[in-house]
Amino acid sequence: MSIGDGSSSAPLESAAFPPLLRTLAVVLVVDIFAFALWSLPSLRTTTWSTSALVVFGIAVLCVVWVGYWIVYSRTRLEDDVLIQTWLWDKRVSAQDVAQLKLVHIRMLERVIAPRLLVRRRYGGITWFHACDPQVLIAFGERVAKRAVPAAPSTPPPAEAGAP
């Protein structure tokens, strides 16, 4: 199957973020916890209010939650629908797209994932990330196929005065 032929087959799928960025996310989360363990003696001597402990706990949950999704987020193209798993799943159909913009910096693709800015017809902007830019390009091709009207199937009219 070529990417742009529109046939239904196995969905295209990619990790949302490059391996180096996923590794950096894991290293940062582990380093934050190592620093917290190292700081534990001084943190125990501090008097904590209930609200400070709640904020501290929420911050820990946010760091772990975002780190998890950086590592496990996937971008998938199924038929004409682009889906990315994230803190909340992002989903857009090719028929709902008003404008696309592909942002891909080849020199930085080991750290910054190619991304697709999608403007929807009825408002709303969504960013989709994919380690493999072919997933995003294939979605762009499907949007373009929907935007270009099909050629008429009737033959052109005969010229006047021809026998």
Short mmCIF file of N, CA, C and O in Angstrom, two decimals, residues 2-118:
data_model
loop_
_atom_site.label_atom_id
_atom_site.label_comp_id
_atom_site.label_asym_id
_atom_site.label_seq_id
_atom_site.Cartn_x
_atom_site.Cartn_y
_atom_site.Cartn_z
N SER A 2 0.59 2.18 -0.85
CA SER A 2 1.26 3.46 -0.75
C SER A 2 0.50 4.29 0.28
O SER A 2 -0.69 4.08 0.51
N ILE A 3 1.17 5.20 0.87
CA ILE A 3 0.58 5.94 1.98
C ILE A 3 -0.62 6.73 1.53
O ILE A 3 -1.62 6.81 2.22
N GLY A 4 -0.62 7.30 0.35
CA GLY A 4 -1.69 8.19 -0.05
C GLY A 4 -2.79 7.56 -0.88
O GLY A 4 -3.62 8.27 -1.41
N ASP A 5 -2.86 6.25 -1.02
CA ASP A 5 -3.87 5.68 -1.90
C ASP A 5 -5.24 5.55 -1.26
O ASP A 5 -6.21 5.22 -1.94
N GLY A 6 -5.36 5.82 0.06
CA GLY A 6 -6.65 5.84 0.73
C GLY A 6 -7.24 4.48 1.02
O GLY A 6 -8.34 4.37 1.49
N SER A 7 -6.54 3.40 0.71
CA SER A 7 -7.09 2.08 0.97
C SER A 7 -7.01 1.77 2.46
O SER A 7 -6.15 2.25 3.16
N SER A 8 -7.96 0.97 2.91
CA SER A 8 -7.98 0.60 4.32
C SER A 8 -7.10 -0.62 4.51
O SER A 8 -7.29 -1.64 3.89
N SER A 9 -6.13 -0.50 5.37
CA SER A 9 -5.29 -1.63 5.73
C SER A 9 -4.85 -1.39 7.16
O SER A 9 -5.48 -0.66 7.89
N ALA A 10 -3.76 -2.00 7.55
CA ALA A 10 -3.28 -1.83 8.91
C ALA A 10 -3.01 -0.35 9.19
O ALA A 10 -2.48 0.36 8.34
N PRO A 11 -3.39 0.11 10.36
CA PRO A 11 -3.17 1.52 10.67
C PRO A 11 -1.68 1.83 10.80
O PRO A 11 -0.89 0.97 11.21
N LEU A 12 -1.31 3.05 10.44
CA LEU A 12 0.06 3.51 10.64
C LEU A 12 0.16 3.95 12.10
O LEU A 12 -0.74 4.60 12.62
N GLU A 13 1.27 3.60 12.74
CA GLU A 13 1.43 3.95 14.15
C GLU A 13 2.88 4.27 14.45
O GLU A 13 3.78 3.73 13.83
N SER A 14 3.08 5.17 15.41
CA SER A 14 4.42 5.58 15.81
C SER A 14 4.38 6.02 17.26
O SER A 14 3.34 6.45 17.76
N ALA A 15 5.52 5.95 17.91
CA ALA A 15 5.63 6.58 19.23
C ALA A 15 5.45 8.07 19.02
O ALA A 15 5.80 8.61 17.96
N ALA A 16 4.88 8.75 19.99
CA ALA A 16 4.65 10.18 19.83
C ALA A 16 5.94 10.97 19.96
O ALA A 16 6.10 12.01 19.31
N PHE A 17 6.87 10.49 20.75
CA PHE A 17 8.10 11.23 21.01
C PHE A 17 9.31 10.37 20.68
O PHE A 17 9.26 9.16 20.81
N PRO A 18 10.42 11.00 20.28
CA PRO A 18 11.62 10.25 19.92
C PRO A 18 12.22 9.51 21.13
O PRO A 18 12.02 9.91 22.28
N PRO A 19 12.98 8.45 20.87
CA PRO A 19 13.57 7.67 21.96
C PRO A 19 14.45 8.49 22.91
O PRO A 19 14.41 8.29 24.12
N LEU A 20 15.22 9.43 22.37
CA LEU A 20 16.09 10.23 23.23
C LEU A 20 15.27 11.07 24.20
O LEU A 20 15.59 11.17 25.39
N LEU A 21 14.18 11.66 23.73
CA LEU A 21 13.32 12.47 24.60
C LEU A 21 12.64 11.61 25.66
O LEU A 21 12.54 11.99 26.83
N ARG A 22 12.21 10.41 25.27
CA ARG A 22 11.60 9.50 26.25
C ARG A 22 12.61 9.09 27.31
O ARG A 22 12.29 9.03 28.50
N THR A 23 13.85 8.84 26.90
CA THR A 23 14.90 8.50 27.85
C THR A 23 15.18 9.67 28.79
O THR A 23 15.34 9.48 30.00
N LEU A 24 15.24 10.88 28.24
CA LEU A 24 15.46 12.06 29.07
C LEU A 24 14.34 12.24 30.09
O LEU A 24 14.59 12.63 31.24
N ALA A 25 13.11 11.96 29.70
CA ALA A 25 11.99 12.07 30.63
C ALA A 25 12.15 11.11 31.79
O ALA A 25 11.94 11.48 32.96
N VAL A 26 12.54 9.88 31.50
CA VAL A 26 12.75 8.89 32.56
C VAL A 26 13.89 9.33 33.48
O VAL A 26 13.78 9.27 34.72
N VAL A 27 14.98 9.79 32.89
CA VAL A 27 16.14 10.23 33.68
C VAL A 27 15.74 11.39 34.58
O VAL A 27 16.11 11.43 35.77
N LEU A 28 14.98 12.36 34.06
CA LEU A 28 14.57 13.50 34.87
C LEU A 28 13.67 13.09 36.03
O LEU A 28 13.84 13.57 37.16
N VAL A 29 12.72 12.20 35.78
CA VAL A 29 11.83 11.76 36.86
C VAL A 29 12.64 11.01 37.93
O VAL A 29 12.46 11.25 39.13
N VAL A 30 13.53 10.14 37.51
CA VAL A 30 14.35 9.40 38.47
C VAL A 30 15.25 10.37 39.25
O VAL A 30 15.41 10.25 40.47
N ASP A 31 15.84 11.36 38.55
CA ASP A 31 16.69 12.35 39.23
C ASP A 31 15.90 13.18 40.24
O ASP A 31 16.42 13.50 41.32
N ILE A 32 14.69 13.53 39.91
CA ILE A 32 13.86 14.31 40.85
C ILE A 32 13.60 13.48 42.11
O ILE A 32 13.69 14.00 43.23
N PHE A 33 13.30 12.20 41.94
CA PHE A 33 13.07 11.35 43.11
C PHE A 33 14.36 11.12 43.89
O PHE A 33 14.35 11.07 45.12
N ALA A 34 15.49 11.00 43.21
CA ALA A 34 16.77 10.84 43.91
C ALA A 34 17.09 12.10 44.71
O ALA A 34 17.55 12.02 45.86
N PHE A 35 16.82 13.26 44.12
CA PHE A 35 17.04 14.52 44.85
C PHE A 35 16.10 14.62 46.04
O PHE A 35 16.50 15.10 47.11
N ALA A 36 14.87 14.17 45.88
CA ALA A 36 13.91 14.20 47.00
C ALA A 36 14.40 13.30 48.14
O ALA A 36 14.31 13.68 49.31
N LEU A 37 14.90 12.11 47.80
CA LEU A 37 15.43 11.22 48.83
C LEU A 37 16.65 11.83 49.52
O LEU A 37 16.83 11.72 50.73
N TRP A 38 17.51 12.48 48.75
CA TRP A 38 18.70 13.13 49.30
C TRP A 38 18.30 14.28 50.22
O TRP A 38 18.95 14.53 51.23
N SER A 39 17.20 14.98 49.87
CA SER A 39 16.73 16.12 50.65
C SER A 39 15.83 15.73 51.81
O SER A 39 15.42 16.59 52.59
N LEU A 40 15.49 14.47 51.92
CA LEU A 40 14.54 14.01 52.93
C LEU A 40 14.91 14.42 54.37
O LEU A 40 14.02 14.86 55.11
N PRO A 41 16.17 14.33 54.80
CA PRO A 41 16.47 14.75 56.18
C PRO A 41 16.11 16.21 56.46
O PRO A 41 15.53 16.53 57.49
N SER A 42 16.42 17.09 55.51
CA SER A 42 16.07 18.51 55.74
C SER A 42 14.57 18.75 55.57
O SER A 42 14.01 19.64 56.20
N LEU A 43 13.91 17.98 54.72
CA LEU A 43 12.46 18.14 54.54
C LEU A 43 11.71 17.69 55.80
O LEU A 43 10.65 18.24 56.12
N ARG A 44 12.26 16.72 56.53
CA ARG A 44 11.60 16.24 57.76
C ARG A 44 11.66 17.27 58.88
O ARG A 44 10.80 17.29 59.74
N THR A 45 12.70 18.08 58.89
CA THR A 45 12.84 19.08 59.96
C THR A 45 11.94 20.30 59.72
O THR A 45 11.73 21.09 60.63
N THR A 46 11.42 20.44 58.53
CA THR A 46 10.55 21.56 58.20
C THR A 46 9.14 21.28 58.70
O THR A 46 8.67 20.15 58.64
N THR A 47 8.47 22.33 59.16
CA THR A 47 7.06 22.16 59.55
C THR A 47 6.21 22.40 58.31
O THR A 47 6.34 23.42 57.64
N TRP A 48 5.37 21.44 58.03
CA TRP A 48 4.56 21.48 56.82
C TRP A 48 3.10 21.73 57.20
O TRP A 48 2.56 21.08 58.08
N SER A 49 2.47 22.64 56.47
CA SER A 49 1.03 22.82 56.63
C SER A 49 0.33 21.79 55.75
O SER A 49 0.93 21.21 54.84
N THR A 50 -0.93 21.57 56.02
CA THR A 50 -1.69 20.59 55.23
C THR A 50 -1.75 21.01 53.76
O THR A 50 -1.57 20.19 52.86
N SER A 51 -1.98 22.30 53.52
CA SER A 51 -2.07 22.76 52.12
C SER A 51 -0.73 22.60 51.40
O SER A 51 -0.69 22.27 50.22
N ALA A 52 0.38 22.81 52.10
CA ALA A 52 1.70 22.63 51.48
C ALA A 52 1.93 21.17 51.12
O ALA A 52 2.47 20.86 50.04
N LEU A 53 1.53 20.25 51.99
CA LEU A 53 1.67 18.82 51.70
C LEU A 53 0.79 18.41 50.51
O LEU A 53 1.21 17.60 49.67
N VAL A 54 -0.41 18.98 50.43
CA VAL A 54 -1.31 18.67 49.30
C VAL A 54 -0.70 19.16 47.99
O VAL A 54 -0.67 18.43 46.99
N VAL A 55 -0.19 20.38 47.98
CA VAL A 55 0.44 20.93 46.77
C VAL A 55 1.67 20.10 46.40
O VAL A 55 1.89 19.79 45.22
N PHE A 56 2.47 19.72 47.38
CA PHE A 56 3.65 18.90 47.13
C PHE A 56 3.25 17.55 46.54
O PHE A 56 3.86 17.07 45.58
N GLY A 57 2.22 16.93 47.08
CA GLY A 57 1.73 15.65 46.57
C GLY A 57 1.20 15.76 45.15
O GLY A 57 1.46 14.90 44.30
N ILE A 58 0.45 16.83 44.86
CA ILE A 58 -0.07 17.04 43.50
C ILE A 58 1.08 17.25 42.52
O ILE A 58 1.04 16.73 41.40
N ALA A 59 2.11 17.98 42.94
CA ALA A 59 3.27 18.20 42.07
C ALA A 59 3.96 16.88 41.74
O ALA A 59 4.35 16.63 40.59
N VAL A 60 4.09 16.01 42.74
CA VAL A 60 4.71 14.70 42.51
C VAL A 60 3.88 13.89 41.53
O VAL A 60 4.41 13.28 40.59
N LEU A 61 2.56 13.88 41.72
CA LEU A 61 1.67 13.15 40.80
C LEU A 61 1.77 13.70 39.37
O LEU A 61 1.79 12.92 38.41
N CYS A 62 1.84 15.00 39.23
CA CYS A 62 1.93 15.61 37.89
C CYS A 62 3.23 15.23 37.19
O CYS A 62 3.24 14.90 36.00
N VAL A 63 4.33 15.26 37.93
CA VAL A 63 5.63 14.89 37.33
C VAL A 63 5.61 13.44 36.86
O VAL A 63 6.02 13.12 35.74
N VAL A 64 5.11 12.55 37.70
CA VAL A 64 5.06 11.13 37.33
C VAL A 64 4.09 10.91 36.17
O VAL A 64 4.40 10.18 35.22
N TRP A 65 2.94 11.55 36.20
CA TRP A 65 1.91 11.37 35.17
C TRP A 65 2.40 11.85 33.80
O TRP A 65 2.26 11.15 32.80
N VAL A 66 2.99 13.04 33.75
CA VAL A 66 3.49 13.56 32.47
C VAL A 66 4.67 12.72 31.99
O VAL A 66 4.78 12.42 30.79
N GLY A 67 5.55 12.32 32.89
CA GLY A 67 6.67 11.45 32.50
C GLY A 67 6.18 10.15 31.91
O GLY A 67 6.70 9.66 30.90
N TYR A 68 5.15 9.55 32.51
CA TYR A 68 4.57 8.31 32.00
C TYR A 68 4.05 8.51 30.57
O TYR A 68 4.33 7.70 29.68
N TRP A 69 3.32 9.59 30.34
CA TRP A 69 2.73 9.79 29.02
C TRP A 69 3.76 10.18 27.96
O TRP A 69 3.58 9.88 26.79
N ILE A 70 4.84 10.82 28.34
CA ILE A 70 5.90 11.09 27.38
C ILE A 70 6.49 9.76 26.90
O ILE A 70 6.78 9.57 25.72
N VAL A 71 6.64 8.82 27.81
CA VAL A 71 7.24 7.52 27.46
C VAL A 71 6.27 6.65 26.66
O VAL A 71 6.65 6.00 25.69
N TYR A 72 4.98 6.62 27.04
CA TYR A 72 4.05 5.66 26.45
C TYR A 72 3.07 6.23 25.43
O TYR A 72 2.26 5.48 24.88
N SER A 73 3.11 7.51 25.13
CA SER A 73 2.19 8.11 24.17
C SER A 73 2.44 7.58 22.76
O SER A 73 3.58 7.42 22.33
N ARG A 74 1.37 7.28 22.03
CA ARG A 74 1.44 6.76 20.66
C ARG A 74 0.56 7.61 19.75
O ARG A 74 -0.47 8.13 20.17
N THR A 75 0.96 7.71 18.49
CA THR A 75 0.16 8.39 17.47
C THR A 75 -0.18 7.36 16.41
O THR A 75 0.69 6.64 15.93
N ARG A 76 -1.47 7.30 16.05
CA ARG A 76 -1.96 6.27 15.13
C ARG A 76 -2.89 6.90 14.11
O ARG A 76 -3.70 7.76 14.43
N LEU A 77 -2.77 6.44 12.87
CA LEU A 77 -3.68 6.86 11.79
C LEU A 77 -4.51 5.66 11.40
O LEU A 77 -3.99 4.68 10.87
N GLU A 78 -5.81 5.73 11.68
CA GLU A 78 -6.75 4.67 11.33
C GLU A 78 -7.73 5.24 10.32
O GLU A 78 -8.51 6.13 10.67
N ASP A 79 -7.72 4.72 9.11
CA ASP A 79 -8.53 5.24 8.01
C ASP A 79 -8.26 6.73 7.86
O ASP A 79 -7.17 7.10 7.51
N ASP A 80 -9.24 7.60 8.16
CA ASP A 80 -9.06 9.05 8.03
C ASP A 80 -9.04 9.74 9.39
O ASP A 80 -9.30 10.94 9.48
N VAL A 81 -8.74 9.02 10.45
CA VAL A 81 -8.75 9.58 11.80
C VAL A 81 -7.35 9.49 12.39
O VAL A 81 -6.74 8.42 12.42
N LEU A 82 -6.85 10.64 12.86
CA LEU A 82 -5.55 10.69 13.52
C LEU A 82 -5.80 10.73 15.04
O LEU A 82 -6.57 11.55 15.52
N ILE A 83 -5.13 9.83 15.77
CA ILE A 83 -5.34 9.69 17.21
C ILE A 83 -3.99 9.71 17.91
O ILE A 83 -3.05 9.06 17.45
N GLN A 84 -3.90 10.47 19.00
CA GLN A 84 -2.69 10.43 19.83
C GLN A 84 -3.12 10.20 21.28
O GLN A 84 -3.96 10.93 21.81
N THR A 85 -2.55 9.17 21.90
CA THR A 85 -2.80 8.96 23.31
C THR A 85 -1.93 9.93 24.09
O THR A 85 -0.77 10.15 23.73
N TRP A 86 -2.49 10.53 25.10
CA TRP A 86 -1.77 11.52 25.90
C TRP A 86 -2.49 11.62 27.22
O TRP A 86 -3.27 10.74 27.57
N LEU A 87 -2.25 12.66 28.00
CA LEU A 87 -2.97 12.85 29.26
C LEU A 87 -4.47 12.70 29.00
O LEU A 87 -5.20 12.14 29.80
N TRP A 88 -4.92 13.22 27.90
CA TRP A 88 -6.26 13.01 27.35
C TRP A 88 -6.03 12.68 25.89
O TRP A 88 -5.14 13.24 25.25
N ASP A 89 -6.77 11.76 25.34
CA ASP A 89 -6.55 11.36 23.95
C ASP A 89 -6.98 12.48 23.01
O ASP A 89 -8.01 13.11 23.20
N LYS A 90 -6.15 12.69 21.99
CA LYS A 90 -6.46 13.67 20.95
C LYS A 90 -6.91 12.90 19.73
O LYS A 90 -6.32 11.89 19.38
N ARG A 91 -7.95 13.40 19.06
CA ARG A 91 -8.51 12.70 17.91
C ARG A 91 -9.06 13.75 16.95
O ARG A 91 -9.74 14.67 17.35
N VAL A 92 -8.77 13.55 15.65
CA VAL A 92 -9.34 14.43 14.63
C VAL A 92 -9.57 13.62 13.36
O VAL A 92 -8.77 12.76 13.00
N SER A 93 -10.68 13.88 12.72
CA SER A 93 -11.02 13.23 11.45
C SER A 93 -10.61 14.13 10.30
O SER A 93 -10.67 15.37 10.42
N ALA A 94 -10.22 13.55 9.19
CA ALA A 94 -9.78 14.34 8.03
C ALA A 94 -10.88 15.28 7.54
O ALA A 94 -10.58 16.37 7.06
N GLN A 95 -12.12 14.91 7.68
CA GLN A 95 -13.21 15.76 7.19
C GLN A 95 -13.43 16.98 8.08
O GLN A 95 -14.07 17.94 7.64
N ASP A 96 -12.89 16.99 9.29
CA ASP A 96 -13.06 18.12 10.20
C ASP A 96 -11.94 19.15 10.10
O ASP A 96 -11.96 20.15 10.82
N VAL A 97 -10.95 18.91 9.25
CA VAL A 97 -9.76 19.75 9.20
C VAL A 97 -9.97 20.94 8.27
O VAL A 97 -10.41 20.79 7.13
N ALA A 98 -9.63 22.13 8.78
CA ALA A 98 -9.66 23.34 7.96
C ALA A 98 -8.26 23.69 7.46
O ALA A 98 -8.10 24.18 6.35
N GLN A 99 -7.23 23.44 8.30
CA GLN A 99 -5.87 23.81 7.93
C GLN A 99 -4.89 22.91 8.67
O GLN A 99 -5.12 22.53 9.82
N LEU A 100 -3.78 22.60 8.01
CA LEU A 100 -2.71 21.79 8.59
C LEU A 100 -1.38 22.53 8.47
O LEU A 100 -1.16 23.26 7.51
N LYS A 101 -0.52 22.29 9.43
CA LYS A 101 0.83 22.83 9.34
C LYS A 101 1.78 21.81 9.97
O LYS A 101 1.64 21.47 11.14
N LEU A 102 2.70 21.28 9.18
CA LEU A 102 3.69 20.31 9.66
C LEU A 102 4.94 21.05 10.11
O LEU A 102 5.50 21.84 9.34
N VAL A 103 5.35 20.82 11.35
CA VAL A 103 6.55 21.43 11.90
C VAL A 103 7.55 20.31 12.15
O VAL A 103 7.31 19.44 12.97
N HIS A 104 8.65 20.36 11.39
CA HIS A 104 9.64 19.29 11.47
C HIS A 104 11.01 19.91 11.28
O HIS A 104 11.33 20.42 10.21
N ILE A 105 11.82 19.88 12.32
CA ILE A 105 13.18 20.41 12.25
C ILE A 105 14.11 19.20 12.19
O ILE A 105 14.36 18.55 13.21
N ARG A 106 14.57 18.89 11.00
CA ARG A 106 15.33 17.66 10.78
C ARG A 106 16.57 17.57 11.68
O ARG A 106 16.89 16.51 12.19
N MET A 107 17.26 18.68 11.91
CA MET A 107 18.48 18.64 12.72
C MET A 107 18.18 18.32 14.19
O MET A 107 19.05 17.84 14.90
N LEU A 108 16.96 18.58 14.65
CA LEU A 108 16.61 18.37 16.05
C LEU A 108 15.62 17.23 16.26
O LEU A 108 15.06 17.09 17.34
N GLU A 109 15.40 16.39 15.24
CA GLU A 109 14.37 15.36 15.34
C GLU A 109 14.67 14.28 16.39
O GLU A 109 13.79 13.55 16.78
N ARG A 110 15.91 14.23 16.87
CA ARG A 110 16.21 13.26 17.93
C ARG A 110 15.67 13.73 19.28
O ARG A 110 15.50 12.93 20.19
N VAL A 111 15.41 15.03 19.40
CA VAL A 111 14.92 15.59 20.66
C VAL A 111 13.50 16.15 20.50
O VAL A 111 12.67 15.99 21.38
N ILE A 112 13.23 16.79 19.38
CA ILE A 112 11.93 17.42 19.14
C ILE A 112 11.18 16.60 18.09
O ILE A 112 11.62 16.51 16.95
N ALA A 113 10.07 16.03 18.49
CA ALA A 113 9.28 15.20 17.57
C ALA A 113 8.65 16.06 16.49
O ALA A 113 8.23 17.19 16.77
N PRO A 114 8.56 15.54 15.27
CA PRO A 114 7.77 16.24 14.26
C PRO A 114 6.34 16.39 14.79
O PRO A 114 5.82 15.52 15.46
N ARG A 115 5.73 17.52 14.49
CA ARG A 115 4.37 17.76 14.99
C ARG A 115 3.50 18.36 13.91
O ARG A 115 3.98 19.00 12.99
N LEU A 116 2.23 18.13 14.06
CA LEU A 116 1.25 18.61 13.09
C LEU A 116 0.26 19.50 13.82
O LEU A 116 -0.37 19.07 14.79
N LEU A 117 0.16 20.75 13.37
CA LEU A 117 -0.83 21.67 13.91
C LEU A 117 -2.10 21.51 13.09
O LEU A 117 -2.08 21.68 11.87
N VAL A 118 -3.18 21.15 13.74
CA VAL A 118 -4.46 20.92 13.06
C VAL A 118 -5.46 21.96 13.53
O VAL A 118 -5.76 22.05 14.72
#
